CSV table of C-alpha atoms in Angstrom, one decimal:
chain,number,residue,atom,x,y,z
A,1,MET,CA,67.1,100.1,110.4
A,2,LYS,CA,70.7,99.3,111.1
A,3,THR,CA,71.4,102.9,112.2
A,4,LYS,CA,68.5,102.9,114.6
A,5,ARG,CA,69.6,99.7,116.1
A,6,LEU,CA,73.1,101.2,116.8
A,7,ASP,CA,71.6,104.5,117.9
A,8,PHE,CA,70.1,103.2,121.2
A,9,ILE,CA,73.5,101.6,122.0
A,10,ASP,CA,75.2,104.9,121.5
A,11,ILE,CA,72.5,106.7,123.5
A,12,VAL,CA,73.2,104.3,126.4
A,13,ARG,CA,76.9,104.9,126.0
A,14,SER,CA,76.4,108.6,126.0
A,15,VAL,CA,74.3,108.5,129.1
A,16,ALA,CA,76.9,106.2,130.8
A,17,ILE,CA,79.9,108.5,129.9
A,18,ILE,CA,77.9,111.6,131.1
A,19,MET,CA,77.1,109.7,134.4
A,20,MET,CA,80.8,108.9,134.7
A,21,LEU,CA,81.9,112.5,134.2
A,22,GLU,CA,79.3,113.8,136.6
A,23,GLY,CA,79.9,111.1,139.2
A,24,HIS,CA,83.7,111.4,139.2
A,25,PHE,CA,83.6,115.2,139.5
A,26,MET,CA,81.0,115.1,142.3
A,27,THR,CA,82.9,112.3,144.2
A,28,LEU,CA,86.2,114.2,144.0
A,29,SER,CA,84.9,117.7,144.8
A,30,LEU,CA,82.0,117.2,147.3
A,31,GLN,CA,82.9,118.0,150.9
A,32,THR,CA,82.8,115.0,153.2
A,33,VAL,CA,80.3,116.6,155.5
A,34,PHE,CA,77.6,116.3,152.8
A,35,ARG,CA,78.3,112.6,152.2
A,36,ASN,CA,75.5,111.4,154.4
A,37,PRO,CA,74.0,107.9,153.4
A,38,GLU,CA,70.9,108.7,155.3
A,39,ASN,CA,70.1,111.6,153.0
A,40,PRO,CA,67.8,110.3,150.3
A,41,ILE,CA,69.2,112.6,147.6
A,42,TYR,CA,72.8,111.5,148.3
A,43,ASP,CA,71.7,107.9,148.6
A,44,PHE,CA,70.0,108.0,145.2
A,45,TRP,CA,73.1,109.7,143.6
A,46,LYS,CA,75.4,107.1,145.2
A,47,PHE,CA,73.2,104.3,143.7
A,48,SER,CA,73.3,106.0,140.2
A,49,ARG,CA,77.1,106.3,140.5
A,50,GLY,CA,77.4,102.7,141.5
A,51,ILE,CA,75.6,101.5,138.4
A,52,THR,CA,77.8,103.5,136.0
A,53,ALA,CA,80.8,101.1,135.9
A,54,PRO,CA,78.7,97.9,135.4
A,55,LEU,CA,76.8,99.7,132.7
A,56,PHE,CA,79.9,100.8,131.0
A,57,LEU,CA,81.5,97.3,131.1
A,58,SER,CA,78.3,95.7,129.9
A,59,ILE,CA,77.9,98.1,127.0
A,60,SER,CA,81.5,97.5,126.0
A,61,GLY,CA,80.8,93.7,125.7
A,62,LEU,CA,77.4,94.4,124.1
A,63,ILE,CA,78.5,96.6,121.2
A,64,PHE,CA,81.7,94.7,120.5
A,65,THR,CA,79.9,91.3,120.2
A,66,TYR,CA,77.1,92.9,118.2
A,67,LEU,CA,79.6,94.4,115.7
A,68,LEU,CA,81.6,91.1,115.7
A,69,LEU,CA,78.6,89.1,114.7
A,70,LYS,CA,77.3,91.7,112.3
A,71,ASN,CA,80.3,91.4,110.0
A,72,LYS,CA,79.6,89.2,106.9
A,73,ILE,CA,82.9,87.4,107.2
A,74,GLN,CA,83.2,85.3,110.3
A,75,GLY,CA,86.2,83.7,112.0
A,76,TRP,CA,89.8,85.0,112.0
A,77,LYS,CA,89.3,87.0,108.8
A,78,ASN,CA,86.5,89.0,110.5
A,79,LEU,CA,87.7,92.6,110.4
A,80,ARG,CA,86.4,93.2,113.9
A,81,VAL,CA,88.7,90.5,115.2
A,82,GLN,CA,91.8,92.3,113.8
A,83,LYS,CA,90.5,95.7,115.0
A,84,GLY,CA,89.5,94.2,118.4
A,85,ILE,CA,93.0,92.8,119.1
A,86,LYS,CA,94.6,96.1,118.3
A,87,ARG,CA,92.0,97.9,120.4
A,88,THR,CA,92.6,95.6,123.4
A,89,GLY,CA,96.4,96.4,123.2
A,90,VAL,CA,95.6,100.2,123.1
A,91,LEU,CA,93.3,100.0,126.1
A,92,ILE,CA,95.7,98.0,128.2
A,93,LEU,CA,98.6,100.3,127.3
A,94,LEU,CA,96.7,103.5,127.9
A,95,GLY,CA,95.4,102.1,131.2
A,96,TYR,CA,98.9,101.6,132.5
A,97,LEU,CA,100.3,104.8,131.1
A,98,LEU,CA,97.6,106.9,132.8
A,99,GLN,CA,98.8,105.5,136.2
A,100,PHE,CA,102.2,107.2,135.7
A,101,ASN,CA,102.8,110.7,137.0
A,102,LEU,CA,105.5,112.6,135.1
A,103,TYR,CA,105.2,115.7,137.2
A,104,THR,CA,106.0,114.0,140.5
A,105,TYR,CA,108.8,112.0,138.8
A,106,PHE,CA,110.6,115.1,137.4
A,107,PHE,CA,109.7,117.7,140.1
A,108,GLY,CA,108.7,115.7,143.2
A,109,GLY,CA,111.4,113.1,143.4
A,110,ARG,CA,108.9,110.3,143.3
A,111,PRO,CA,109.8,107.1,141.5
A,112,LEU,CA,108.2,106.6,138.1
A,113,PHE,CA,107.2,103.0,138.9
A,114,THR,CA,105.1,102.8,142.1
A,115,SER,CA,102.4,100.5,143.5
A,116,LEU,CA,99.9,102.7,141.7
A,117,THR,CA,101.4,101.8,138.3
A,118,GLN,CA,100.8,98.1,139.0
A,119,ILE,CA,97.1,98.3,139.7
A,120,PHE,CA,94.4,97.0,137.3
A,121,HIS,CA,91.9,99.7,136.3
A,122,VAL,CA,88.9,99.9,134.1
A,123,LEU,CA,90.7,100.3,130.7
A,124,GLN,CA,92.9,97.2,131.4
A,125,CYS,CA,89.9,95.3,132.6
A,126,ILE,CA,87.9,96.1,129.4
A,127,GLY,CA,90.9,95.4,127.1
A,128,THR,CA,91.7,92.1,128.7
A,129,SER,CA,88.1,91.0,128.8
A,130,LEU,CA,87.5,91.8,125.2
A,131,PHE,CA,90.7,89.9,124.3
A,132,ILE,CA,89.2,86.9,126.2
A,133,LEU,CA,85.9,87.4,124.4
A,134,ILE,CA,87.6,87.4,121.0
A,135,SER,CA,89.4,84.1,122.0
A,136,ILE,CA,86.1,82.6,123.0
A,137,TYR,CA,84.5,83.7,119.8
A,138,LEU,CA,87.3,82.1,117.7
A,139,LEU,CA,87.3,78.9,119.8
A,140,ASN,CA,83.5,78.7,119.4
A,141,HIS,CA,83.6,79.4,115.6
A,142,TYR,CA,86.2,76.8,114.8
A,143,ILE,CA,85.7,74.1,117.5
A,144,LEU,CA,82.7,74.3,119.8
A,145,LYS,CA,80.1,75.6,117.4
A,146,ILE,CA,77.4,76.4,119.9
A,147,SER,CA,75.4,79.6,120.6
A,148,LEU,CA,77.9,82.4,121.4
A,149,GLY,CA,75.2,84.1,123.6
A,150,VAL,CA,74.7,81.0,125.7
A,151,LEU,CA,78.5,80.5,126.0
A,152,LEU,CA,79.1,84.1,127.1
A,153,ALA,CA,76.2,84.1,129.5
A,154,GLY,CA,77.4,80.9,131.1
A,155,LEU,CA,81.0,82.2,131.3
A,156,GLY,CA,79.8,85.5,132.9
A,157,LEU,CA,77.8,83.5,135.5
A,158,MET,CA,80.8,81.2,136.1
A,159,VAL,CA,83.0,84.3,136.8
A,160,ILE,CA,80.5,85.5,139.4
A,161,ILE,CA,80.3,82.0,141.0
A,162,ILE,CA,84.1,81.4,141.3
A,163,SER,CA,85.1,85.0,142.2
A,164,PRO,CA,84.8,84.5,146.0
A,165,THR,CA,86.9,81.4,145.7
A,166,ILE,CA,89.5,83.1,143.5
A,167,ALA,CA,89.7,86.0,146.0
A,168,GLU,CA,90.4,83.6,148.9
A,169,LEU,CA,93.4,81.8,147.2
A,170,ASN,CA,96.9,82.3,148.6
A,171,TYR,CA,98.8,84.9,146.5
A,172,ASN,CA,101.9,85.1,148.7
A,173,ASN,CA,104.2,83.5,146.1
A,174,ILE,CA,102.6,85.4,143.1
A,175,PRO,CA,103.9,88.8,141.9
A,176,ARG,CA,101.8,91.7,143.1
A,177,PHE,CA,101.3,92.7,139.4
A,178,ILE,CA,99.6,89.4,138.6
A,179,GLU,CA,97.5,89.4,141.8
A,180,ASN,CA,96.2,92.9,140.9
A,181,ILE,CA,95.0,91.6,137.6
A,182,LEU,CA,93.0,88.9,139.2
A,183,ILE,CA,91.6,90.3,142.5
A,184,VAL,CA,91.5,93.2,144.9
A,185,SER,CA,94.5,92.3,147.1
A,186,LYS,CA,93.9,91.9,150.9
A,187,ASP,CA,97.3,93.6,151.4
A,188,HIS,CA,96.3,97.2,151.7
A,189,SER,CA,99.8,98.5,152.5
A,190,LEU,CA,100.1,99.1,148.7
A,191,ASN,CA,97.6,100.4,146.2
A,192,THR,CA,95.0,97.8,145.3
A,193,SER,CA,93.1,97.3,142.0
A,194,VAL,CA,89.8,98.9,141.4
A,195,PHE,CA,88.6,96.7,138.5
A,196,PRO,CA,90.3,93.3,138.7
A,197,LEU,CA,89.1,90.6,136.2
A,198,PHE,CA,87.2,88.8,139.0
A,199,PRO,CA,84.4,89.7,139.1
A,200,TRP,CA,84.4,92.7,136.7
A,201,CYS,CA,85.0,90.8,133.5
A,202,GLY,CA,81.7,89.0,134.1
A,203,TYR,CA,79.9,92.2,133.1
A,204,VAL,CA,81.7,92.3,129.7
A,205,PHE,CA,80.7,88.6,129.0
A,206,LEU,CA,77.1,89.2,130.1
A,207,GLY,CA,77.0,92.3,128.0
A,208,GLY,CA,78.3,90.2,125.1
A,209,ALA,CA,75.5,87.7,125.6
A,210,LEU,CA,73.0,90.7,125.3
A,211,GLY,CA,74.8,91.9,122.1
A,212,ASN,CA,74.3,88.4,120.7
A,213,LEU,CA,70.6,88.5,121.6
A,214,ILE,CA,70.2,91.9,119.8
A,215,PHE,CA,72.0,90.6,116.7
A,216,ARG,CA,69.7,87.5,116.6
A,217,LEU,CA,66.6,89.6,117.1
A,218,LYS,CA,67.6,91.9,114.1
A,219,ASP,CA,64.8,94.3,113.3
A,220,LYS,CA,62.7,93.0,116.3
A,221,ALA,CA,65.1,94.9,118.5
A,222,ASN,CA,63.5,98.1,117.2
A,223,HIS,CA,60.1,97.1,118.4
A,224,PHE,CA,58.5,98.6,121.5
A,225,VAL,CA,58.3,95.1,123.0
A,226,PHE,CA,62.1,94.9,123.2
A,227,PRO,CA,62.7,97.5,126.0
A,228,PHE,CA,59.8,96.0,128.0
A,229,GLY,CA,61.5,92.6,127.6
A,230,LEU,CA,64.8,93.9,128.9
A,231,ILE,CA,63.0,95.4,132.0
A,232,ALA,CA,61.1,92.2,132.6
A,233,LEU,CA,64.4,90.2,132.3
A,234,GLY,CA,66.1,92.6,134.7
A,235,PHE,CA,63.4,92.0,137.4
A,236,PHE,CA,63.5,88.3,136.7
A,237,ILE,CA,67.2,88.2,137.4
A,238,LYS,CA,66.9,90.5,140.4
A,239,TYR,CA,64.4,88.4,142.3
A,240,LEU,CA,65.6,84.9,141.2
A,241,THR,CA,69.3,85.3,141.5
A,242,TYR,CA,69.5,84.3,145.2
A,243,PRO,CA,67.3,81.1,144.9
A,244,ILE,CA,69.1,80.1,141.7
A,245,LEU,CA,72.6,80.6,143.1
A,246,SER,CA,71.6,79.0,146.4
A,247,GLY,CA,70.5,75.9,144.4
A,248,ILE,CA,73.7,75.8,142.4
A,249,GLN,CA,75.7,76.1,145.6
A,250,TYR,CA,74.6,72.6,146.7
A,251,LEU,CA,75.4,70.9,143.4
A,252,PRO,CA,78.4,68.5,143.4
A,253,GLY,CA,81.6,70.4,142.7
A,254,PHE,CA,80.1,73.8,143.4
A,255,ASN,CA,79.6,72.9,147.1
A,256,ARG,CA,83.4,73.0,147.5
A,257,LEU,CA,83.5,76.7,146.4
A,258,LYS,CA,83.3,79.6,148.7
A,259,PRO,CA,79.7,80.9,149.2
A,260,PHE,CA,78.6,82.8,146.2
A,261,GLN,CA,74.8,83.1,146.6
A,262,TYR,CA,75.1,86.5,148.1
A,263,GLU,CA,77.2,88.0,145.3
A,264,TYR,CA,75.9,91.4,144.2
A,265,GLU,CA,77.1,91.3,140.6
A,266,PRO,CA,73.9,89.6,139.2
A,267,ILE,CA,71.8,92.3,141.0
A,268,ARG,CA,73.9,95.0,139.4
A,269,PHE,CA,73.5,93.4,136.0
A,270,SER,CA,69.7,93.2,136.4
A,271,GLN,CA,69.8,97.0,137.2
A,272,VAL,CA,71.8,97.5,134.0
A,273,LEU,CA,69.2,95.6,132.0
A,274,ILE,CA,66.4,97.7,133.6
A,275,PHE,CA,68.3,100.9,133.0
A,276,ILE,CA,69.0,100.1,129.3
A,277,GLY,CA,65.3,99.2,128.8
A,278,ILE,CA,64.2,102.5,130.3
A,279,ILE,CA,66.6,104.5,128.2
A,280,ILE,CA,65.5,102.7,125.0
A,281,LEU,CA,61.8,103.2,126.0
A,282,VAL,CA,62.3,106.9,126.7
A,283,GLN,CA,64.2,107.4,123.4
A,284,LYS,CA,61.3,105.7,121.4
A,285,ILE,CA,58.6,107.8,123.2
A,286,ILE,CA,60.5,111.0,122.6
A,287,LEU,CA,61.1,110.2,118.9
A,288,LYS,CA,57.4,109.2,118.5
A,289,LEU,CA,56.2,112.4,120.1
A,290,LYS,CA,58.7,114.5,118.1
A,291,ALA,CA,57.5,112.9,114.8
A,292,SER,CA,53.9,113.7,115.7
A,293,LYS,CA,54.9,117.2,116.6
A,294,GLN,CA,53.4,117.0,120.1
A,295,LEU,CA,56.5,118.3,121.8
A,296,GLN,CA,56.6,121.6,119.9
A,297,MET,CA,56.1,124.7,121.9
A,298,PRO,CA,56.2,128.4,120.9
A,299,PRO,CA,59.8,129.6,121.5
A,300,LEU,CA,58.6,132.6,123.5
A,301,VAL,CA,56.5,130.4,125.8
A,302,PHE,CA,59.4,128.1,126.3
A,303,GLN,CA,61.8,131.0,127.2
A,304,VAL,CA,59.3,132.4,129.6
A,305,LEU,CA,58.9,129.1,131.4
A,306,LEU,CA,62.7,128.8,131.7
A,307,ALA,CA,63.0,132.3,133.1
A,308,VAL,CA,60.2,131.7,135.6
A,309,SER,CA,61.8,128.4,136.7
A,310,PHE,CA,65.2,130.1,137.1
A,311,ALA,CA,63.6,133.0,139.1
A,312,LEU,CA,61.7,130.6,141.4
A,313,GLY,CA,64.9,128.6,141.9
A,314,CYS,CA,66.9,131.8,142.8
A,315,TYR,CA,64.0,132.8,145.2
A,316,SER,CA,63.9,129.4,146.9
A,317,PHE,CA,67.6,129.7,147.8
A,318,THR,CA,66.8,132.8,149.9
A,319,PHE,CA,65.1,130.6,152.5
A,320,PRO,CA,66.7,127.7,154.5
A,321,LEU,CA,66.1,124.4,152.8
A,322,LYS,CA,65.0,122.2,155.7
A,323,ASN,CA,64.0,118.9,154.0
A,324,THR,CA,64.6,116.7,151.0
A,325,SER,CA,61.6,117.9,149.0
A,326,GLN,CA,62.6,121.5,149.4
A,327,ASN,CA,66.1,120.7,148.2
A,328,ILE,CA,64.9,118.8,145.2
A,329,ILE,CA,62.5,121.5,144.1
A,330,ALA,CA,65.0,124.3,144.6
A,331,TYR,CA,67.9,122.6,142.8
A,332,THR,CA,65.7,121.4,140.0
A,333,LEU,CA,64.1,124.9,139.4
A,334,PHE,CA,67.5,126.5,139.4
A,335,PHE,CA,69.8,124.1,137.4
A,336,VAL,CA,67.4,122.6,134.8
A,337,PRO,CA,66.9,126.0,133.0
A,338,ILE,CA,70.7,126.4,133.1
A,339,VAL,CA,71.3,123.0,131.5
A,340,ILE,CA,68.6,123.6,128.8
A,341,THR,CA,69.9,127.1,128.1
A,342,LEU,CA,73.5,125.9,127.7
A,343,TRP,CA,72.2,123.1,125.5
A,344,LYS,CA,70.4,125.6,123.2
A,345,LEU,CA,73.2,128.2,123.2
A,346,THR,CA,75.9,125.7,122.2
A,347,GLY,CA,73.8,124.2,119.4
A,348,TRP,CA,73.7,120.7,120.7
A,349,ASN,CA,71.3,118.2,119.2
A,350,TYR,CA,70.6,114.5,118.9
A,351,LYS,CA,73.6,113.9,116.7
A,352,THR,CA,76.1,115.8,118.9
A,353,PHE,CA,74.7,114.0,121.9
A,354,LEU,CA,75.5,110.7,120.2
A,355,ASN,CA,79.1,111.9,119.5
A,356,ILE,CA,80.1,111.7,123.2
A,357,GLY,CA,79.0,108.0,123.2
A,358,GLN,CA,81.1,107.4,120.1
A,359,ASN,CA,84.2,108.9,121.6
A,360,THR,CA,84.3,107.3,125.0
A,361,LEU,CA,88.0,106.4,125.0
A,362,SER,CA,89.3,109.9,124.4
A,363,VAL,CA,86.8,111.4,126.8
A,364,TYR,CA,87.8,108.9,129.5
A,365,VAL,CA,91.6,109.5,129.0
A,366,LEU,CA,91.2,113.3,129.1
A,367,HIS,CA,89.0,113.2,132.2
A,368,VAL,CA,91.6,111.0,134.0
A,369,ILE,CA,94.3,113.5,133.0
A,370,LEU,CA,92.3,116.4,134.3
A,371,LEU,CA,90.8,115.0,137.5
A,372,TYR,CA,93.3,112.3,138.7
A,373,GLN,CA,96.7,113.6,137.6
A,374,GLY,CA,96.9,110.9,135.0
A,375,PHE,CA,100.3,110.6,133.1
A,376,PHE,CA,101.2,114.3,133.0
A,377,GLY,CA,100.4,115.0,136.7
A,378,PHE,CA,98.1,118.1,136.1
A,379,ARG,CA,97.0,119.1,139.6
A,380,PHE,CA,93.5,120.5,138.7
A,381,GLY,CA,91.8,117.8,140.7
A,382,SER,CA,93.8,118.4,143.8
A,383,TYR,CA,92.5,122.0,144.1
A,384,ILE,CA,88.9,120.9,144.2
A,385,LYS,CA,89.2,117.7,146.2
A,386,ASP,CA,86.6,117.7,149.0
A,387,GLN,CA,86.3,121.5,148.7
A,388,LEU,CA,82.8,122.1,147.2
A,389,ASN,CA,79.4,122.2,148.8
A,390,PRO,CA,76.5,120.6,146.8
A,391,PHE,CA,75.6,123.8,145.0
A,392,PHE,CA,79.0,124.4,143.5
A,393,ALA,CA,79.7,120.7,143.1
A,394,ILE,CA,76.6,120.4,140.9
A,395,ALA,CA,77.5,123.6,139.0
A,396,GLY,CA,81.1,122.3,138.5
A,397,ALA,CA,79.8,118.9,137.3
A,398,ILE,CA,77.5,120.6,134.7
A,399,THR,CA,80.4,122.7,133.5
A,400,PHE,CA,82.7,119.7,133.3
A,401,VAL,CA,80.1,117.7,131.3
A,402,PHE,CA,79.5,120.5,128.8
A,403,PHE,CA,83.3,120.9,128.4
A,404,PHE,CA,83.5,117.3,127.2
A,405,LEU,CA,80.4,117.8,125.0
A,406,ALA,CA,82.2,120.7,123.3
A,407,TYR,CA,85.4,118.6,123.1
A,408,THR,CA,83.7,115.7,121.3
A,409,GLN,CA,82.1,118.2,118.8
A,410,TYR,CA,85.5,119.9,118.0
A,411,GLU,CA,87.7,116.8,118.3
A,412,PRO,CA,87.5,116.0,114.5
A,413,ILE,CA,88.7,119.6,113.8
A,414,LEU,CA,91.6,119.2,116.3
A,415,ILE,CA,92.6,115.9,114.7
A,416,TYR,CA,92.4,117.5,111.2
A,417,GLN,CA,94.6,120.4,112.3
A,418,LEU,CA,97.2,118.0,114.0
A,419,ASN,CA,97.3,116.0,110.8
A,420,ARG,CA,97.9,119.1,108.7
A,421,MET,CA,100.7,120.2,111.1
A,422,LYS,CA,102.3,116.7,110.7
A,423,LEU,CA,102.1,116.9,107.0
A,424,ARG,CA,103.7,120.4,106.9
A,425,TYR,CA,106.5,119.2,109.2
A,426,LYS,CA,107.2,116.2,106.8
A,427,ILE,CA,107.2,118.6,103.8
A,428,PHE,CA,109.5,121.0,105.6
A,429,LYS,CA,111.8,118.1,106.6
A,430,ARG,CA,112.0,116.8,103.0
A,431,LYS,CA,112.8,120.2,101.7
A,432,LYS,CA,115.5,120.6,104.2
A,433,GLN,CA,117.0,117.2,103.3
A,434,TYR,CA,116.8,118.1,99.6
A,435,LYS,CA,118.6,121.4,100.1
A,436,THR,CA,121.3,119.6,102.2
A,437,SER,CA,121.8,116.9,99.5
A,438,THR,CA,122.1,119.5,96.7
A,439,ILE,CA,124.8,121.4,98.6
């Protein structure tokens, strides 16, 4: 039962990382002429891209809190506390390192430290938020002794409430580096942060509250009622956020703050809850149908259907696609068989799909290096920036995602080979030292 409970978390993480890879590739490569908000397809894609970061931050808080509470030993001696502190250091360090560009430093005459190296991005945000979460957990364990879920939910809500006020403070006498950690600076003459603590750390705390709930529910989280409960809670938050925040705005103390009833973060978190609920529900339905063998189809029939779909997709592109429906049908008929065929040919399955969700950090780091010239300054991303039409952008995004699916499958082998090389080097070095000492 424990494995199942973690499975749906890894499934959501896998979906989130795939959405991130696809979204970043499409955003970078799609020609500006096709970025039309009035186009329903582009508008839906933009919405799905917008939910990716809140989903990722919420899942980070969820799984960390769940594993923190799941450990038999609580308090400072909790192994997750020790690992978490190390992890936060790694995340923050990697986040800043990825903002360096060695190529432009050595070959372009650009300084190593620029305004870009001072911004606060998603890895720094997650790392710092998790460190705060650990501190709150320890404070609550030893002093406060109240429900951690209630504490994190309240803290997440408070971050949302005070974010507009924090953003309006005067930062003229504060170093730009510190300002970037807290807010998106109003001074756009230099690079500004993408994921400052206010309001983004609120998603990590709200995700932590959800992780606490899953831990408290224990085996009940595997029941079919749970995803429906998440979806219902998501709609509850979505439609009651404005009246609740409006009511809080008039309370003593809160009425001195900048208006916060129009903040969009609670709506995004409600969408995260609905999305997680739908993913869990789909997973349970698929596993149930698979167990009852209702999804089985003769291989030949399946291959014929794929071939027919691909042929119809190719045929549809021979005509001008004049409306949204025609575009959806044509692209679906053409690309879905390609994705399924690649999935089958490469031998991917449920386990390998979970692998990408369990290796999010290495996937994120590598994709930043490839697309955004992170650290090394590889210029692959600059060659495709705003260069592709929707057809080739989608084809490229599919290729990009499958590259990382392959990477996560073979990553353990690469690590094993690197460790062997390190061991051989140490043995060679010791032999050389021994020969030198005997001479």
